[in-house]
Backbone as ProteinMPNN parsed JSONL, in Angstrom:
{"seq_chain_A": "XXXXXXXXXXXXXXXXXXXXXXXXXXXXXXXXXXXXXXXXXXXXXXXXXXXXXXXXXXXXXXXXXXXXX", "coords_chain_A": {"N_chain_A": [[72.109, 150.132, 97.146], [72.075, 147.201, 99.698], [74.453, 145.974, 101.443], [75.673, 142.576, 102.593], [76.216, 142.615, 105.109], [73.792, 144.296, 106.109], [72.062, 143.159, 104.912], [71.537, 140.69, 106.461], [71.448, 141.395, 108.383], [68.644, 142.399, 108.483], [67.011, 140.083, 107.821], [67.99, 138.623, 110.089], [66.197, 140.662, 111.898], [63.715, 139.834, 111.448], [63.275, 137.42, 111.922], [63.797, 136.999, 115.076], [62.342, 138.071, 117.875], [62.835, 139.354, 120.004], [64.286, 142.156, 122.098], [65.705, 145.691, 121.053], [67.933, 144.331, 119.18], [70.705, 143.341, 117.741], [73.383, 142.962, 115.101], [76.025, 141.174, 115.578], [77.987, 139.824, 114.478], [78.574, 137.384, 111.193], [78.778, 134.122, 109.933], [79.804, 132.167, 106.998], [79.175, 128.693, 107.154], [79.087, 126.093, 104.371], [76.626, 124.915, 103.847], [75.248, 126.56, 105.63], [74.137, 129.773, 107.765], [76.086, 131.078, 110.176], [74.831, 132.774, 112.506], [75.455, 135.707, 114.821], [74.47, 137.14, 117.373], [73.571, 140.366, 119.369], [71.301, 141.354, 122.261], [68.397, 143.286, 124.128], [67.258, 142.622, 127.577], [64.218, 143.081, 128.257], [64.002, 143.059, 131.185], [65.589, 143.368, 132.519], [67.229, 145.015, 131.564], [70.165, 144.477, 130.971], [72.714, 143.661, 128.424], [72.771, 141.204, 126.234], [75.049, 138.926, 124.505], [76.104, 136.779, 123.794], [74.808, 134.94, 121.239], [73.659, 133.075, 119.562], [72.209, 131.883, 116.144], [71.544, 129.519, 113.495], [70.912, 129.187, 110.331], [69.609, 128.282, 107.224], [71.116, 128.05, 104.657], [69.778, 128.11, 101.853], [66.968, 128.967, 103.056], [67.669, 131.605, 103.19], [68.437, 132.572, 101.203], [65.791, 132.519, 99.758], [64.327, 134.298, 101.9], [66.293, 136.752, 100.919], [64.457, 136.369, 98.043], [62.081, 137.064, 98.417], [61.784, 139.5, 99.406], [62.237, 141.099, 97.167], [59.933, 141.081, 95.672]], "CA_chain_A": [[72.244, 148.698, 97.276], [72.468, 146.914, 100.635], [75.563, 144.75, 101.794], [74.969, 141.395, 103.014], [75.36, 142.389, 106.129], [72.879, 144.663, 106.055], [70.48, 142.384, 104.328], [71.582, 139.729, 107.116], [70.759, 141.807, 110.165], [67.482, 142.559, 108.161], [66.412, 138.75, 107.956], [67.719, 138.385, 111.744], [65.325, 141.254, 113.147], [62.222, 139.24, 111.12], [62.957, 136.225, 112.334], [64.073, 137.098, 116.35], [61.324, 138.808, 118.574], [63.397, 140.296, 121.141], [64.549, 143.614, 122.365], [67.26, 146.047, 120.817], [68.692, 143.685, 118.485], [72.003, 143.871, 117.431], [73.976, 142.049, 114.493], [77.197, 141.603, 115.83], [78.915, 138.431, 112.662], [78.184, 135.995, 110.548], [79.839, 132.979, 109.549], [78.788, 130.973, 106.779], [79.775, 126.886, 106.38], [78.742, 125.544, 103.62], [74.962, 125.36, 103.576], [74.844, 127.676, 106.692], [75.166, 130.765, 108.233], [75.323, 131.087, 111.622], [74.511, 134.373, 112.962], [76.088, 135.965, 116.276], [73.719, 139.035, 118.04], [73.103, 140.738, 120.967], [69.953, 141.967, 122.656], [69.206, 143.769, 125.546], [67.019, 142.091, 128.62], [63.557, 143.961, 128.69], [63.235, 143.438, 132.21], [66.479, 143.835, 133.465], [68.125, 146.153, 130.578], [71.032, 143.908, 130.533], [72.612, 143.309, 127.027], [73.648, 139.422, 126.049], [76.399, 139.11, 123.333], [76.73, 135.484, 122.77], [73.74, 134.466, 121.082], [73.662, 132.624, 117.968], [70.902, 131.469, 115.438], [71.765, 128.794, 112.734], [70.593, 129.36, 108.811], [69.825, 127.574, 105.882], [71.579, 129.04, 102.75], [68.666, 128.268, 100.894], [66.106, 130.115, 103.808], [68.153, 133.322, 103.073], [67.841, 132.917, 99.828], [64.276, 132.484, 99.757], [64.107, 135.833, 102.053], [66.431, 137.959, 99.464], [64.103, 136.46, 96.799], [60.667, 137.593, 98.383], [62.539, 141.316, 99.62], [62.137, 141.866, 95.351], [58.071, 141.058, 95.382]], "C_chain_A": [[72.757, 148.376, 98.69], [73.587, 146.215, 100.292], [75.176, 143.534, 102.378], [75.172, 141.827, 104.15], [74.279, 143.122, 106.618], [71.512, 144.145, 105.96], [70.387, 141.067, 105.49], [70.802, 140.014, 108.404], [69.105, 142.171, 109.84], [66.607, 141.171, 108.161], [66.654, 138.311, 109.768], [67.008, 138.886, 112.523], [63.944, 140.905, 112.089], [61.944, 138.156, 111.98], [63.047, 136.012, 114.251], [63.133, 138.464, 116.59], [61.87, 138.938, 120.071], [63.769, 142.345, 121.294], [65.918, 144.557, 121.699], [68.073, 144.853, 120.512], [69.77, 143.886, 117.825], [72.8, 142.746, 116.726], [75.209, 142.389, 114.899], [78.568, 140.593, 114.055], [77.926, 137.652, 112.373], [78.981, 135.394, 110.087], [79.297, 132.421, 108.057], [79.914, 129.475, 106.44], [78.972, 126.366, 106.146], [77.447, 125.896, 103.37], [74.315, 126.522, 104.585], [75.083, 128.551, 106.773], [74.407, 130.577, 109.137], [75.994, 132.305, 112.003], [74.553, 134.987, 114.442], [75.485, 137.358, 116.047], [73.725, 138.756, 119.262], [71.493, 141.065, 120.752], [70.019, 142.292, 123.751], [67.581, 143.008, 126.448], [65.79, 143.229, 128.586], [63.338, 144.292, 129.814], [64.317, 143.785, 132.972], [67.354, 145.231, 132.797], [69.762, 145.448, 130.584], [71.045, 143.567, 128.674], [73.299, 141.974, 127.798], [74.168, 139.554, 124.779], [76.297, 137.76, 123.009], [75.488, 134.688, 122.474], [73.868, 134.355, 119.406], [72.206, 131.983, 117.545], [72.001, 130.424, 114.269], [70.503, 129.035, 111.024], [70.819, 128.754, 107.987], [70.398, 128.203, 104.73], [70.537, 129.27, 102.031], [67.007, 128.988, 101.627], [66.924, 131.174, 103.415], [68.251, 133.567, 101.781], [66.696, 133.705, 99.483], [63.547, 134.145, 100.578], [64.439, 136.781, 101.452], [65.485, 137.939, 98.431], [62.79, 137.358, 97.33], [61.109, 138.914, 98.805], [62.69, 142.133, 97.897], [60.589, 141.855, 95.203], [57.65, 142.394, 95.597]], "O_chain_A": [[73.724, 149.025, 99.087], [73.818, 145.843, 99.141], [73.996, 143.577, 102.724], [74.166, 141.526, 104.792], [73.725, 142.643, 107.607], [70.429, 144.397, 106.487], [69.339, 140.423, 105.513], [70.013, 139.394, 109.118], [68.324, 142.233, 110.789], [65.442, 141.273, 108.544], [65.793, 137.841, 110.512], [66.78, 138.371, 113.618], [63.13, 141.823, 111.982], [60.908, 137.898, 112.594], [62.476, 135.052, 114.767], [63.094, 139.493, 115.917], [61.262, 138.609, 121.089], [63.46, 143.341, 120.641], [67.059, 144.124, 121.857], [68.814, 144.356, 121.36], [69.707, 144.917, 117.155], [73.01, 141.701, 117.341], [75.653, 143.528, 114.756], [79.416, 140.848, 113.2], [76.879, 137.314, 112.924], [80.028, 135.937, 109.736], [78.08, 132.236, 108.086], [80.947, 129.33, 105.786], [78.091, 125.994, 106.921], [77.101, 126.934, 102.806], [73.279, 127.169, 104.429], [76.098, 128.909, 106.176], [73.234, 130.253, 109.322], [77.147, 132.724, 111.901], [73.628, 134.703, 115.203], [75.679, 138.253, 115.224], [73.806, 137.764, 119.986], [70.755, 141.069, 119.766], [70.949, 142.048, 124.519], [66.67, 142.908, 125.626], [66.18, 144.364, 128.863], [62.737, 145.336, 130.069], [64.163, 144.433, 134.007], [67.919, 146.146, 133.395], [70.589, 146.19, 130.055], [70.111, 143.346, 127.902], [73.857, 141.691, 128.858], [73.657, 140.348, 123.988], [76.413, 137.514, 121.808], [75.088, 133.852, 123.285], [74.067, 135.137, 118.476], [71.307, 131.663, 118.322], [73.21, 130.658, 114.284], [69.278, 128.95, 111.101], [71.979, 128.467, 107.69], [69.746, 128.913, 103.965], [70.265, 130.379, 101.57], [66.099, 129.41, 100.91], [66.038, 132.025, 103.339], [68.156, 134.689, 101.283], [66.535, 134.869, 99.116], [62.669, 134.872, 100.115], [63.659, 137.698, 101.196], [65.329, 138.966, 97.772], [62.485, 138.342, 96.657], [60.367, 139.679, 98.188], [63.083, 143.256, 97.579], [60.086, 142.754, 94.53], [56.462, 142.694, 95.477]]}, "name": "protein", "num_of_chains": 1, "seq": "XXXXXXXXXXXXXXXXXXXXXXXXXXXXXXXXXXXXXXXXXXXXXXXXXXXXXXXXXXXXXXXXXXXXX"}
C-alpha cells in the first residue's frame, strides 16, 4: 500500500512535464492541496525548489479513483 505521499508525487509527475522531478510537501486547505517540487533545468542542470502547483481535492480524488481501473 502506498502513502499519500507517494500517491501525491505520483499524480504530480502525470500532471508536470519537466525534468527530474522532485516532491518536496504538500499542504492541503480545505478543498486544496498545494504541492511544493523541485526540478532540475534541462538546459542549464540547475535545480529550482520553490515551485508550487495548486489542487482540487476532488481532481485527486478522481486520480486515486481511476489508479483502481
Amino acid at each position: 500500500m502506498k502513502t499519500t505521499f507517494e500517491l501525491i508525487k505520483q499524480y504530480l509527475l502525470s500532471t508536470v512535464d519537466l525534468t527530474k522531478v522532485e516532491l518536496i510537501n504538500y499542504f492541503v486547505n480545505g478543498s486544496i492541496i498545494k504541492i511544493q517540487y523541485s526540478y532540475e533545468s534541462p538546459w542549464t542542470n540547475e535545480r529550482f525548489y520553490d515551485n508550487y502547483i495548486e489542487v482540487e481535492l476532488l481532481d485527486y480524488i478522481t486520480f486515486l479513483f481511476n489508479l483502481k481501473k
